[in-house]
Amino acid sequence: MILMGTFLFNCTFLTNLNPPDWINYFEFSFIGLYTFEVLIKILARGFCIGPFTFLRDPWNWFDVHILAYAYLSIFVNLGSVSALGIFSFLRVLKAISLTTGMSIIIRTLTGSAKMFCHAVILTVFCLSVFAVMGMQLFMGSLKHKCLPWPQEERNMTDTLSDDERYDIFHLEGEMNAVLCGNSTFAGQCPEGYVCVKTGGNPDYGYTNFDNFGWAFLSLFRLMTLDFWESLYQQTLRAAGKAYVIFFVIVIFFCSFYLVTLKLAVVAMGYEEQNRATIREAKRRQVNYQAMLYRCRREQEAAEATTAIGSDEKKKIGKDESSSETSNEISDLTNEGRKKDNPEKQTDREEKEIDAKLHQFESEDCIRRKVSPPVINTQRIMYKKGSFTQQGSTMQVDEKERQINAFQVSMDMLEDPTVREKTMSRTNILNSMKELDKCRLRSWWKRFAKRFLIWNCCPFWLKCKDCVHSIVMDPFFDLVIVICVIMNLLFMALDHYPMTEKFFYVLFVGHQVFAGIYVLEMILKIIALHPYNYFQEKWHVFDSFIVTLALGELAMYFIWIPDTVYITLLQFLILLRGLRVFKLTKYWPMMKMMIKILGCSVKALRSLTLVLVITILIFAVVGLQFFGHNYKIYACKIMTDCSLPRWNMHHITYSFLIVFRALCGEWIETMWDCMEVAGQTMCLVFYVGIIIIGNLLKLSQAISPEDSMAPILDLEGEQVMAGSEKSDEPGACFSNGCVRIFPFCGASMKSNRGKIWWNLRKTCYQIVKHRWFEMFMLLTILLSCGALAFEDINLPERKAIIIILEYADKIFTYLFIMEMLLKWMAYGCKVYFSNAWCWLEFLVVNVCLFTSLTNYLGYPNFVALKPLRTLRILSGFERVRVVVTTLVRAIPSILKVLLVCLTFWLIFSIIGVNLFAGKFSEFVNTTSILSFLETSVQNKSECEMLMNTSKDVILGNINGDVQWENAKVNFDNVGNGYLSLFQIATFKGWLNIMYSAVDSSDVDSQPKYENKPYMYLYFVSFIIFGVFFPFVLFIGVIIDYFKQQKKIRGESIFMTEGQKKSYNSMKKLRYKKPIPRPGNKFQGYVFDLVTKDAFEITILVLICLNMMIIMVETDTESAYKSGILYQINLVFIGLFAGECVLKLIGLRHHYFTVGWNIFDFVVVHISIAVILLTELTHTYFLTYGQMQVIRLIRCGRVLNFIKRTKGIGTLLSAMMLSLPALLNIVLLLFLVMIIYAIIGMSQFAYVKKVAGINDMFNFETFGNSMLCLFQITTFAGWDGLIAPMLNKGPPDCNPEKLHPGIPLKGDCGSPSLGIFYFVSYLIISFLLLVNMFIVVIFEIFNAVTEENAKSLREEAFDNFYEVWQKFDPDTTHFIDYSQLSDFAASLNPPLLIAKPNKVQLMAMDLPVARGNRVFCPDVLFALAKRVIGESEEFDRLHLPMREQFLSSCLFEISYEPVTIKQKQEQESAPVIQHILEEYV
């Protein structure tokens, strides 16, 4: 601890960028101290020989490197950065790793490193492929900008150099120029401008696809979802809206699937490490119990030797045998078991460990019954408070005996855990401090019982009993609950601006509630006595709340200086938010959630500590390496050359930059760093933050999962009913309806009843027919498609209006017809018992209502028409499966959301008290710039200047200035919730944080960085209001669906047909081989193209082709382009040659492989594009698009390496999870359609500001889908909701006319806009984040378990390799006597460790002539033993045996016996001979 304190003290020097000179003297002291530490460790532990020596600890190697660098820095100038101090930060991890929780985390991260590296390799490969695709599609596109037209002496097709500067079109307040494109659906320039490729790329030139490096950075940015909406909008504006497909594939595959796959890898590693930790703990417990057992027996032997000398040899012999037995028990594995199946070995070890623990515990229990342990005797004596002289003497004697028994050898102390436990037990027995503590506790207990239990007089006791009856009455708790809720309501009513009368009402209310809480505490103290009252934790919390309330009340009567008064009073008012937790005591579900959250915090404390230290390390590194550059080169990123808000010039801001990067926003600060400090160092620094930080965050996300189970309520879940699976209709009406109206139950014996039944049966057959379902699905899609045409351009299309009117009526009639048919078919009872039928009934009523109101002349109800799109959810079986599963999880989800809202209520109340009325400022509405506080200090000065001499003072600004309040603020609790939601999504949160940090007083002009300590509010909310609830949410969802799968025993996101396909895909491992052609030439070609060497050659060519494409750049010369083009022609020829060879060798079987068909198409497209360049470029594909299609061939690399163990598992999980993930994506797409149509009907005419512009808006269906896809990941939703929050002038014009429609104005609807966007974000979050995680976790775990149990190609390779050693002449036979050694030489899962004769006999192998066994017979018997009798074994066994026998050049003849029969024949004479001798 002393050394660690020295390390921390040394680290504090690094937090100062410009340390004083005297710190250098401390540096030498630290070097000397660390040298002394190393020498002491070497003398105490030895240097390198032995398991406990100095160099056997990796941390000591790290210390040696630190010292070497430190001594080198004394004699050589290595720069201004202190490596001794920086690496001392890393030594803090050494102390942390000594804790149990942290050691588990470290072993988890290192244990899952191999599989995690496989996931990283797969991710890098996919990102590289997508980066090259991006190069081919968007190379140079982001340089297109709008220039004034016409330019003198300039052709519009010319490309301007970077040095030529013209008046490029910019939007006011934007750093980057407006991009444009020359395609049909690209961004257009305003009137008077023309789109020309000129200048550099956006964002200091770092955002582009001009070469592979920058393209890879852009794809990495897309994968991490950092400010990707800007890249998304820039690319679509420059290249066209059609390229949204590229972003859809990258976002869903890279950003969601691959990231979630990494989470699954870490989660599996964490589970395995937990199991390993438990096994290790049990194993060490066995060793520890064995050591204690041996020590006791030795002590007993010594005592027995002293007492009875005659029995010494027998006792010693017994003790030696017991010692040997205990040593044998401590050995858990042997050499034979090391080769066994790891899973079986683990299970066997656990059983053995449990048995041994039970054995020791049983022996200890027996010994305790004979002579109870001293420790228990001491505890009993402590509890009774009787410490007699006799007891003390007995304790001392027994203690000495125990000390002698604990004299263990150094060999047993090699295990650090055993050593630690032994020494701790010895210290306890050697110390008498526990006795003193118990005496102290006993004294305090006697004092508390005497003075804190009030039993004064009979009158007092009667009063106490009366108060007790009142306090214990449930009605009293009900009154307190109502008061708490009313108090929360009063706190939530605080807002700005607020009248004095309303403020006085709230003030009096708070005092009244404080008085109620005081009265409650007094009554409970009287009823329970102070001694009993403070035994309960909730009563202690209540007393703390009362103390705060009394302190706040006392502030009004105590005279103190104004500054201190305001600060203390504001602090006490902020603590009012803790009253929210008083509700927890009376709300069991809330109490349980808080308890679970506490367990989660406890589970995460070790990992959180590592995360904090990691942030500090990166903050110090950034400060030391980049801090000075932000001051020196500030002019590169700031127009006024001032220090930017986000910098590393101070440790606090450096810490905030690292924290912001871990929150997912790193690209903008990295751009600034690259501008001031260079590209290479900043890239390495930020990539390190992202990789290490995200790995720790992933570990935190899966750590507290075990504490989630108590909040799940699986018994009360509601399942959406499905249609009854019957061949005949059910009851038409319910039994109650038939009793009231007897004519509803017509008898089937009558003629009318038979006619009615036949009619219903016909209707049932119609609605259950597949063609009817397809017809209604088509009708639903057409109905939604019709609504998609009702955009902003509809008034100009008269013909389409007429068509849509008739189509609307037709769809209404069809939906009514469907409803009536289902009523007849299912009956009203079944129909209205089905949730999906209720949805259809709702849609029909909406259609009827809108048609009726439109006919009667009430067009305002037309806004309900988009509700027809809800019908699309019931049209797809895949969607119904996902929705049903999601609905089942709603109760558990709501519980977690309730916790989030409760936490957020506290932060919202605190935010209202801190920032209400402080987010407003005096701004120029034209340039969107605020004035300095030196020009205007508050709102009153602003109004005075606006009405008097503003032209003189403000520089001839005519009517463009105003006092403006931020749209997102903390003026009330509702706005506070919206602000917190933006912070939680990390979109728009920077502007909120800037306003808070710059705030001064109410209605005062903000000052730059006026209150930097307000950063703590946002950091605290992100940790406790975002991260922990998010982890809790993920854990609840994962645990819920795990239990659902255990209950249902199947995948919960797939239909029945998909489940069958899923099972087929799992079993589709060994395909039927393609037959070899009879033609000699074709046979030669067949042998060539079916060899792995040929496939590897083609894969190498594919990778080389990809690398050649990587070399391309936007600014390459014509000579380089020509060479690359010629090389590309060579690759096209090689791939065409591969296609021809496979067609010759495989014949028509060539087209049975999907990749072959794809290669065939790509080759022909490539040749067509090369030969018909102009034609294909105009009507078909460009050269770059053809290159993208060719790059899809890289998937063949993944198809080939899927046979490997690591990446193959990931690829198998990817393929098997596709059906369920596609169902989820389909549901999300349908939700997007619904919200897009609703958005068109409500927000088509809002003002184009912030995130709404000419391309991204709700004017058309396509533009709405672009916006919704963007905000699916929360990206840029703050910009889209900003125009919806405009209520009136000057933000919008409510009287603006729109040609062709009666609607006026371009203002938004704040309440509708908030509900629209927040609901969509929550749904997309549930679908994309949570359900993606659940599906991938489920499939990945299933694939991992199956791979551990099933056979892979490595097992077959190992079999043939070992067989060749036993059969060097390749006869395909080995002698029967060699079979045991052969089976024991294999690797798992085919391994059968010795003794294995019984297992081999059970396999009942056929024996060939010469007492030999045949290779395929042995292989298939071993495989059958692993797989069992199944379809998979049949697919594996029959084709391979047939192929093997067909390749043999001789006939195989078997003896008419098997191994089992042969063993019986050999055993019979032996048994008979023994019986004869016995008789």
PDB file of N, CA, C and O in Angstrom, residues 585-628:
ATOM      1  N   LYS A 585     -39.886   2.649  -0.453  1.00  0.00           N
ATOM      2  CA  LYS A 585     -40.177   1.862   0.741  1.00  0.00           C
ATOM      3  C   LYS A 585     -41.576   1.258   0.704  1.00  0.00           C
ATOM      4  O   LYS A 585     -41.809   0.170   1.251  1.00  0.00           O
ATOM      5  N   TYR A 586     -42.497   1.945   0.049  1.00  0.00           N
ATOM      6  CA  TYR A 586     -43.884   1.495   0.020  1.00  0.00           C
ATOM      7  C   TYR A 586     -44.250   0.823  -1.304  1.00  0.00           C
ATOM      8  O   TYR A 586     -45.409   0.511  -1.525  1.00  0.00           O
ATOM      9  N   TRP A 587     -43.268   0.646  -2.166  1.00  0.00           N
ATOM     10  CA  TRP A 587     -43.533   0.071  -3.488  1.00  0.00           C
ATOM     11  C   TRP A 587     -42.636  -1.141  -3.669  1.00  0.00           C
ATOM     12  O   TRP A 587     -41.461  -1.011  -4.020  1.00  0.00           O
ATOM     13  N   PRO A 588     -43.126  -2.360  -3.452  1.00  0.00           N
ATOM     14  CA  PRO A 588     -42.261  -3.553  -3.479  1.00  0.00           C
ATOM     15  C   PRO A 588     -41.514  -3.729  -4.794  1.00  0.00           C
ATOM     16  O   PRO A 588     -40.336  -4.091  -4.806  1.00  0.00           O
ATOM     17  N   MET A 589     -42.205  -3.513  -5.906  1.00  0.00           N
ATOM     18  CA  MET A 589     -41.544  -3.705  -7.192  1.00  0.00           C
ATOM     19  C   MET A 589     -40.396  -2.718  -7.368  1.00  0.00           C
ATOM     20  O   MET A 589     -39.315  -3.079  -7.839  1.00  0.00           O
ATOM     21  N   MET A 590     -40.614  -1.484  -6.947  1.00  0.00           N
ATOM     22  CA  MET A 590     -39.562  -0.483  -7.055  1.00  0.00           C
ATOM     23  C   MET A 590     -38.406  -0.812  -6.121  1.00  0.00           C
ATOM     24  O   MET A 590     -37.236  -0.647  -6.471  1.00  0.00           O
ATOM     25  N   LYS A 591     -38.734  -1.316  -4.949  1.00  0.00           N
ATOM     26  CA  LYS A 591     -37.696  -1.704  -4.008  1.00  0.00           C
ATOM     27  C   LYS A 591     -36.833  -2.824  -4.593  1.00  0.00           C
ATOM     28  O   LYS A 591     -35.609  -2.830  -4.460  1.00  0.00           O
ATOM     29  N   MET A 592     -37.500  -3.765  -5.229  1.00  0.00           N
ATOM     30  CA  MET A 592     -36.777  -4.876  -5.842  1.00  0.00           C
ATOM     31  C   MET A 592     -35.874  -4.379  -6.968  1.00  0.00           C
ATOM     32  O   MET A 592     -34.734  -4.829  -7.118  1.00  0.00           O
ATOM     33  N   MET A 593     -36.357  -3.425  -7.750  1.00  0.00           N
ATOM     34  CA  MET A 593     -35.548  -2.897  -8.841  1.00  0.00           C
ATOM     35  C   MET A 593     -34.328  -2.146  -8.315  1.00  0.00           C
ATOM     36  O   MET A 593     -33.225  -2.269  -8.860  1.00  0.00           O
ATOM     37  N   ILE A 594     -34.504  -1.382  -7.254  1.00  0.00           N
ATOM     38  CA  ILE A 594     -33.373  -0.673  -6.668  1.00  0.00           C
ATOM     39  C   ILE A 594     -32.359  -1.662  -6.110  1.00  0.00           C
ATOM     40  O   ILE A 594     -31.144  -1.479  -6.238  1.00  0.00           O
ATOM     41  N   LYS A 595     -32.869  -2.727  -5.509  1.00  0.00           N
ATOM     42  CA  LYS A 595     -31.964  -3.754  -4.990  1.00  0.00           C
ATOM     43  C   LYS A 595     -31.166  -4.406  -6.106  1.00  0.00           C
ATOM     44  O   LYS A 595     -29.960  -4.640  -5.992  1.00  0.00           O
ATOM     45  N   ILE A 596     -31.838  -4.689  -7.200  1.00  0.00           N
ATOM     46  CA  ILE A 596     -31.151  -5.300  -8.343  1.00  0.00           C
ATOM     47  C   ILE A 596     -30.134  -4.332  -8.921  1.00  0.00           C
ATOM     48  O   ILE A 596     -29.025  -4.720  -9.311  1.00  0.00           O
ATOM     49  N   LEU A 597     -30.505  -3.062  -8.982  1.00  0.00           N
ATOM     50  CA  LEU A 597     -29.564  -2.074  -9.487  1.00  0.00           C
ATOM     51  C   LEU A 597     -28.350  -1.979  -8.577  1.00  0.00           C
ATOM     52  O   LEU A 597     -27.219  -1.845  -9.043  1.00  0.00           O
ATOM     53  N   GLY A 598     -28.582  -2.100  -7.265  1.00  0.00           N
ATOM     54  CA  GLY A 598     -27.454  -2.110  -6.341  1.00  0.00           C
ATOM     55  C   GLY A 598     -26.559  -3.316  -6.557  1.00  0.00           C
ATOM     56  O   GLY A 598     -25.332  -3.209  -6.506  1.00  0.00           O
ATOM     57  N   CYS A 599     -27.170  -4.469  -6.815  1.00  0.00           N
ATOM     58  CA  CYS A 599     -26.377  -5.672  -7.125  1.00  0.00           C
ATOM     59  C   CYS A 599     -25.574  -5.479  -8.406  1.00  0.00           C
ATOM     60  O   CYS A 599     -24.432  -5.929  -8.515  1.00  0.00           O
ATOM     61  N   SER A 600     -26.190  -4.806  -9.380  1.00  0.00           N
ATOM     62  CA  SER A 600     -25.480  -4.551 -10.640  1.00  0.00           C
ATOM     63  C   SER A 600     -24.284  -3.636 -10.403  1.00  0.00           C
ATOM     64  O   SER A 600     -23.203  -3.855 -10.951  1.00  0.00           O
ATOM     65  N   VAL A 601     -24.501  -2.608  -9.592  1.00  0.00           N
ATOM     66  CA  VAL A 601     -23.387  -1.694  -9.289  1.00  0.00           C
ATOM     67  C   VAL A 601     -22.269  -2.447  -8.571  1.00  0.00           C
ATOM     68  O   VAL A 601     -21.084  -2.244  -8.847  1.00  0.00           O
ATOM     69  N   LYS A 602     -22.658  -3.331  -7.656  1.00  0.00           N
ATOM     70  CA  LYS A 602     -21.659  -4.117  -6.948  1.00  0.00           C
ATOM     71  C   LYS A 602     -20.896  -5.029  -7.892  1.00  0.00           C
ATOM     72  O   LYS A 602     -19.688  -5.204  -7.784  1.00  0.00           O
ATOM     73  N   ALA A 603     -21.627  -5.616  -8.847  1.00  0.00           N
ATOM     74  CA  ALA A 603     -20.973  -6.498  -9.817  1.00  0.00           C
ATOM     75  C   ALA A 603     -20.049  -5.740 -10.752  1.00  0.00           C
ATOM     76  O   ALA A 603     -19.080  -6.294 -11.263  1.00  0.00           O
ATOM     77  N   LEU A 604     -20.352  -4.459 -10.965  1.00  0.00           N
ATOM     78  CA  LEU A 604     -19.575  -3.677 -11.921  1.00  0.00           C
ATOM     79  C   LEU A 604     -18.485  -2.841 -11.275  1.00  0.00           C
ATOM     80  O   LEU A 604     -17.775  -2.135 -11.982  1.00  0.00           O
ATOM     81  N   ARG A 605     -18.361  -2.888  -9.954  1.00  0.00           N
ATOM     82  CA  ARG A 605     -17.458  -1.942  -9.318  1.00  0.00           C
ATOM     83  C   ARG A 605     -16.007  -2.165  -9.722  1.00  0.00           C
ATOM     84  O   ARG A 605     -15.268  -1.189  -9.968  1.00  0.00           O
ATOM     85  N   SER A 606     -15.594  -3.431  -9.818  1.00  0.00           N
ATOM     86  CA  SER A 606     -14.206  -3.691 -10.203  1.00  0.00           C
ATOM     87  C   SER A 606     -13.938  -3.246 -11.628  1.00  0.00           C
ATOM     88  O   SER A 606     -12.934  -2.576 -11.918  1.00  0.00           O
ATOM     89  N   LEU A 607     -14.844  -3.608 -12.526  1.00  0.00           N
ATOM     90  CA  LEU A 607     -14.655  -3.243 -13.922  1.00  0.00           C
ATOM     91  C   LEU A 607     -14.781  -1.739 -14.124  1.00  0.00           C
ATOM     92  O   LEU A 607     -14.073  -1.152 -14.947  1.00  0.00           O
ATOM     93  N   THR A 608     -15.664  -1.106 -13.361  1.00  0.00           N
ATOM     94  CA  THR A 608     -15.795   0.354 -13.458  1.00  0.00           C
ATOM     95  C   THR A 608     -14.525   1.036 -12.998  1.00  0.00           C
ATOM     96  O   THR A 608     -14.099   2.043 -13.571  1.00  0.00           O
ATOM     97  N   LEU A 609     -13.901   0.481 -11.958  1.00  0.00           N
ATOM     98  CA  LEU A 609     -12.642   1.052 -11.487  1.00  0.00           C
ATOM     99  C   LEU A 609     -11.568   0.954 -12.554  1.00  0.00           C
ATOM    100  O   LEU A 609     -10.795   1.896 -12.771  1.00  0.00           O
ATOM    101  N   VAL A 610     -11.502  -0.180 -13.236  1.00  0.00           N
ATOM    102  CA  VAL A 610     -10.543  -0.311 -14.330  1.00  0.00           C
ATOM    103  C   VAL A 610     -10.854   0.684 -15.440  1.00  0.00           C
ATOM    104  O   VAL A 610      -9.956   1.287 -16.038  1.00  0.00           O
ATOM    105  N   LEU A 611     -12.138   0.866 -15.736  1.00  0.00           N
ATOM    106  CA  LEU A 611     -12.522   1.808 -16.779  1.00  0.00           C
ATOM    107  C   LEU A 611     -12.114   3.221 -16.413  1.00  0.00           C
ATOM    108  O   LEU A 611     -11.612   3.980 -17.248  1.00  0.00           O
ATOM    109  N   VAL A 612     -12.304   3.609 -15.147  1.00  0.00           N
ATOM    110  CA  VAL A 612     -11.909   4.958 -14.706  1.00  0.00           C
ATOM    111  C   VAL A 612     -10.407   5.132 -14.811  1.00  0.00           C
ATOM    112  O   VAL A 612      -9.911   6.165 -15.287  1.00  0.00           O
ATOM    113  N   ILE A 613      -9.658   4.116 -14.396  1.00  0.00           N
ATOM    114  CA  ILE A 613      -8.191   4.218 -14.484  1.00  0.00           C
ATOM    115  C   ILE A 613      -7.751   4.268 -15.943  1.00  0.00           C
ATOM    116  O   ILE A 613      -6.812   4.998 -16.301  1.00  0.00           O
ATOM    117  N   THR A 614      -8.433   3.520 -16.807  1.00  0.00           N
ATOM    118  CA  THR A 614      -8.112   3.580 -18.236  1.00  0.00           C
ATOM    119  C   THR A 614      -8.352   4.984 -18.785  1.00  0.00           C
ATOM    120  O   THR A 614      -7.528   5.508 -19.553  1.00  0.00           O
ATOM    121  N   ILE A 615      -9.447   5.591 -18.383  1.00  0.00           N
ATOM    122  CA  ILE A 615      -9.718   6.967 -18.824  1.00  0.00           C
ATOM    123  C   ILE A 615      -8.624   7.902 -18.334  1.00  0.00           C
ATOM    124  O   ILE A 615      -8.140   8.773 -19.073  1.00  0.00           O
ATOM    125  N   LEU A 616      -8.214   7.740 -17.075  1.00  0.00           N
ATOM    126  CA  LEU A 616      -7.152   8.598 -16.532  1.00  0.00           C
ATOM    127  C   LEU A 616      -5.836   8.401 -17.277  1.00  0.00           C
ATOM    128  O   LEU A 616      -5.113   9.367 -17.554  1.00  0.00           O
ATOM    129  N   ILE A 617      -5.524   7.140 -17.600  1.00  0.00           N
ATOM    130  CA  ILE A 617      -4.272   6.879 -18.330  1.00  0.00           C
ATOM    131  C   ILE A 617      -4.297   7.574 -19.685  1.00  0.00           C
ATOM    132  O   ILE A 617      -3.337   8.262 -20.068  1.00  0.00           O
ATOM    133  N   PHE A 618      -5.380   7.405 -20.432  1.00  0.00           N
ATOM    134  CA  PHE A 618      -5.461   8.054 -21.734  1.00  0.00           C
ATOM    135  C   PHE A 618      -5.497   9.574 -21.598  1.00  0.00           C
ATOM    136  O   PHE A 618      -4.960  10.292 -22.451  1.00  0.00           O
ATOM    137  N   ALA A 619      -6.123  10.071 -20.541  1.00  0.00           N
ATOM    138  CA  ALA A 619      -6.162  11.519 -20.345  1.00  0.00           C
ATOM    139  C   ALA A 619      -4.761  12.074 -20.091  1.00  0.00           C
ATOM    140  O   ALA A 619      -4.384  13.124 -20.640  1.00  0.00           O
ATOM    141  N   VAL A 620      -3.984  11.367 -19.287  1.00  0.00           N
ATOM    142  CA  VAL A 620      -2.613  11.815 -19.011  1.00  0.00           C
ATOM    143  C   VAL A 620      -1.754  11.710 -20.263  1.00  0.00           C
ATOM    144  O   VAL A 620      -0.953  12.607 -20.570  1.00  0.00           O
ATOM    145  N   VAL A 621      -1.904  10.616 -21.006  1.00  0.00           N
ATOM    146  CA  VAL A 621      -1.136  10.460 -22.246  1.00  0.00           C
ATOM    147  C   VAL A 621      -1.483  11.572 -23.230  1.00  0.00           C
ATOM    148  O   VAL A 621      -0.601  12.181 -23.859  1.00  0.00           O
ATOM    149  N   GLY A 622      -2.780  11.854 -23.373  1.00  0.00           N
ATOM    150  CA  GLY A 622      -3.177  12.948 -24.261  1.00  0.00           C
ATOM    151  C   GLY A 622      -2.665  14.286 -23.804  1.00  0.00           C
ATOM    152  O   GLY A 622      -2.242  15.122 -24.619  1.00  0.00           O
ATOM    153  N   LEU A 623      -2.677  14.514 -22.486  1.00  0.00           N
ATOM    154  CA  LEU A 623      -2.158  15.782 -21.952  1.00  0.00           C
ATOM    155  C   LEU A 623      -0.676  15.934 -22.246  1.00  0.00           C
ATOM    156  O   LEU A 623      -0.221  17.009 -22.670  1.00  0.00           O
ATOM    157  N   GLN A 624       0.096  14.873 -22.028  1.00  0.00           N
ATOM    158  CA  GLN A 624       1.533  14.962 -22.194  1.00  0.00           C
ATOM    159  C   GLN A 624       1.959  15.049 -23.655  1.00  0.00           C
ATOM    160  O   GLN A 624       2.922  15.745 -23.988  1.00  0.00           O
ATOM    161  N   PHE A 625       1.239  14.360 -24.540  1.00  0.00           N
ATOM    162  CA  PHE A 625       1.662  14.303 -25.935  1.00  0.00           C
ATOM    163  C   PHE A 625       1.046  15.406 -26.789  1.00  0.00           C
ATOM    164  O   PHE A 625       1.667  15.854 -27.752  1.00  0.00           O
ATOM    165  N   PHE A 626      -0.159  15.833 -26.486  1.00  0.00           N
ATOM    166  CA  PHE A 626      -0.860  16.768 -27.365  1.00  0.00           C
ATOM    167  C   PHE A 626      -1.221  18.091 -26.697  1.00  0.00           C
ATOM    168  O   PHE A 626      -1.745  18.976 -27.361  1.00  0.00           O
ATOM    169  N   GLY A 627      -0.985  18.203 -25.392  1.00  0.00           N
ATOM    170  CA  GLY A 627      -1.462  19.382 -24.672  1.00  0.00           C
ATOM    171  C   GLY A 627      -0.906  20.691 -25.200  1.00  0.00           C
ATOM    172  O   GLY A 627      -1.654  21.658 -25.423  1.00  0.00           O
ATOM    173  N   HIS A 628       0.389  20.766 -25.417  1.00  0.00           N
ATOM    174  CA  HIS A 628       1.004  22.006 -25.892  1.00  0.00           C
ATOM    175  C   HIS A 628       0.554  22.361 -27.307  1.00  0.00           C
ATOM    176  O   HIS A 628       0.442  23.540 -27.649  1.00  0.00           O
TER     177      HIS A 628
END
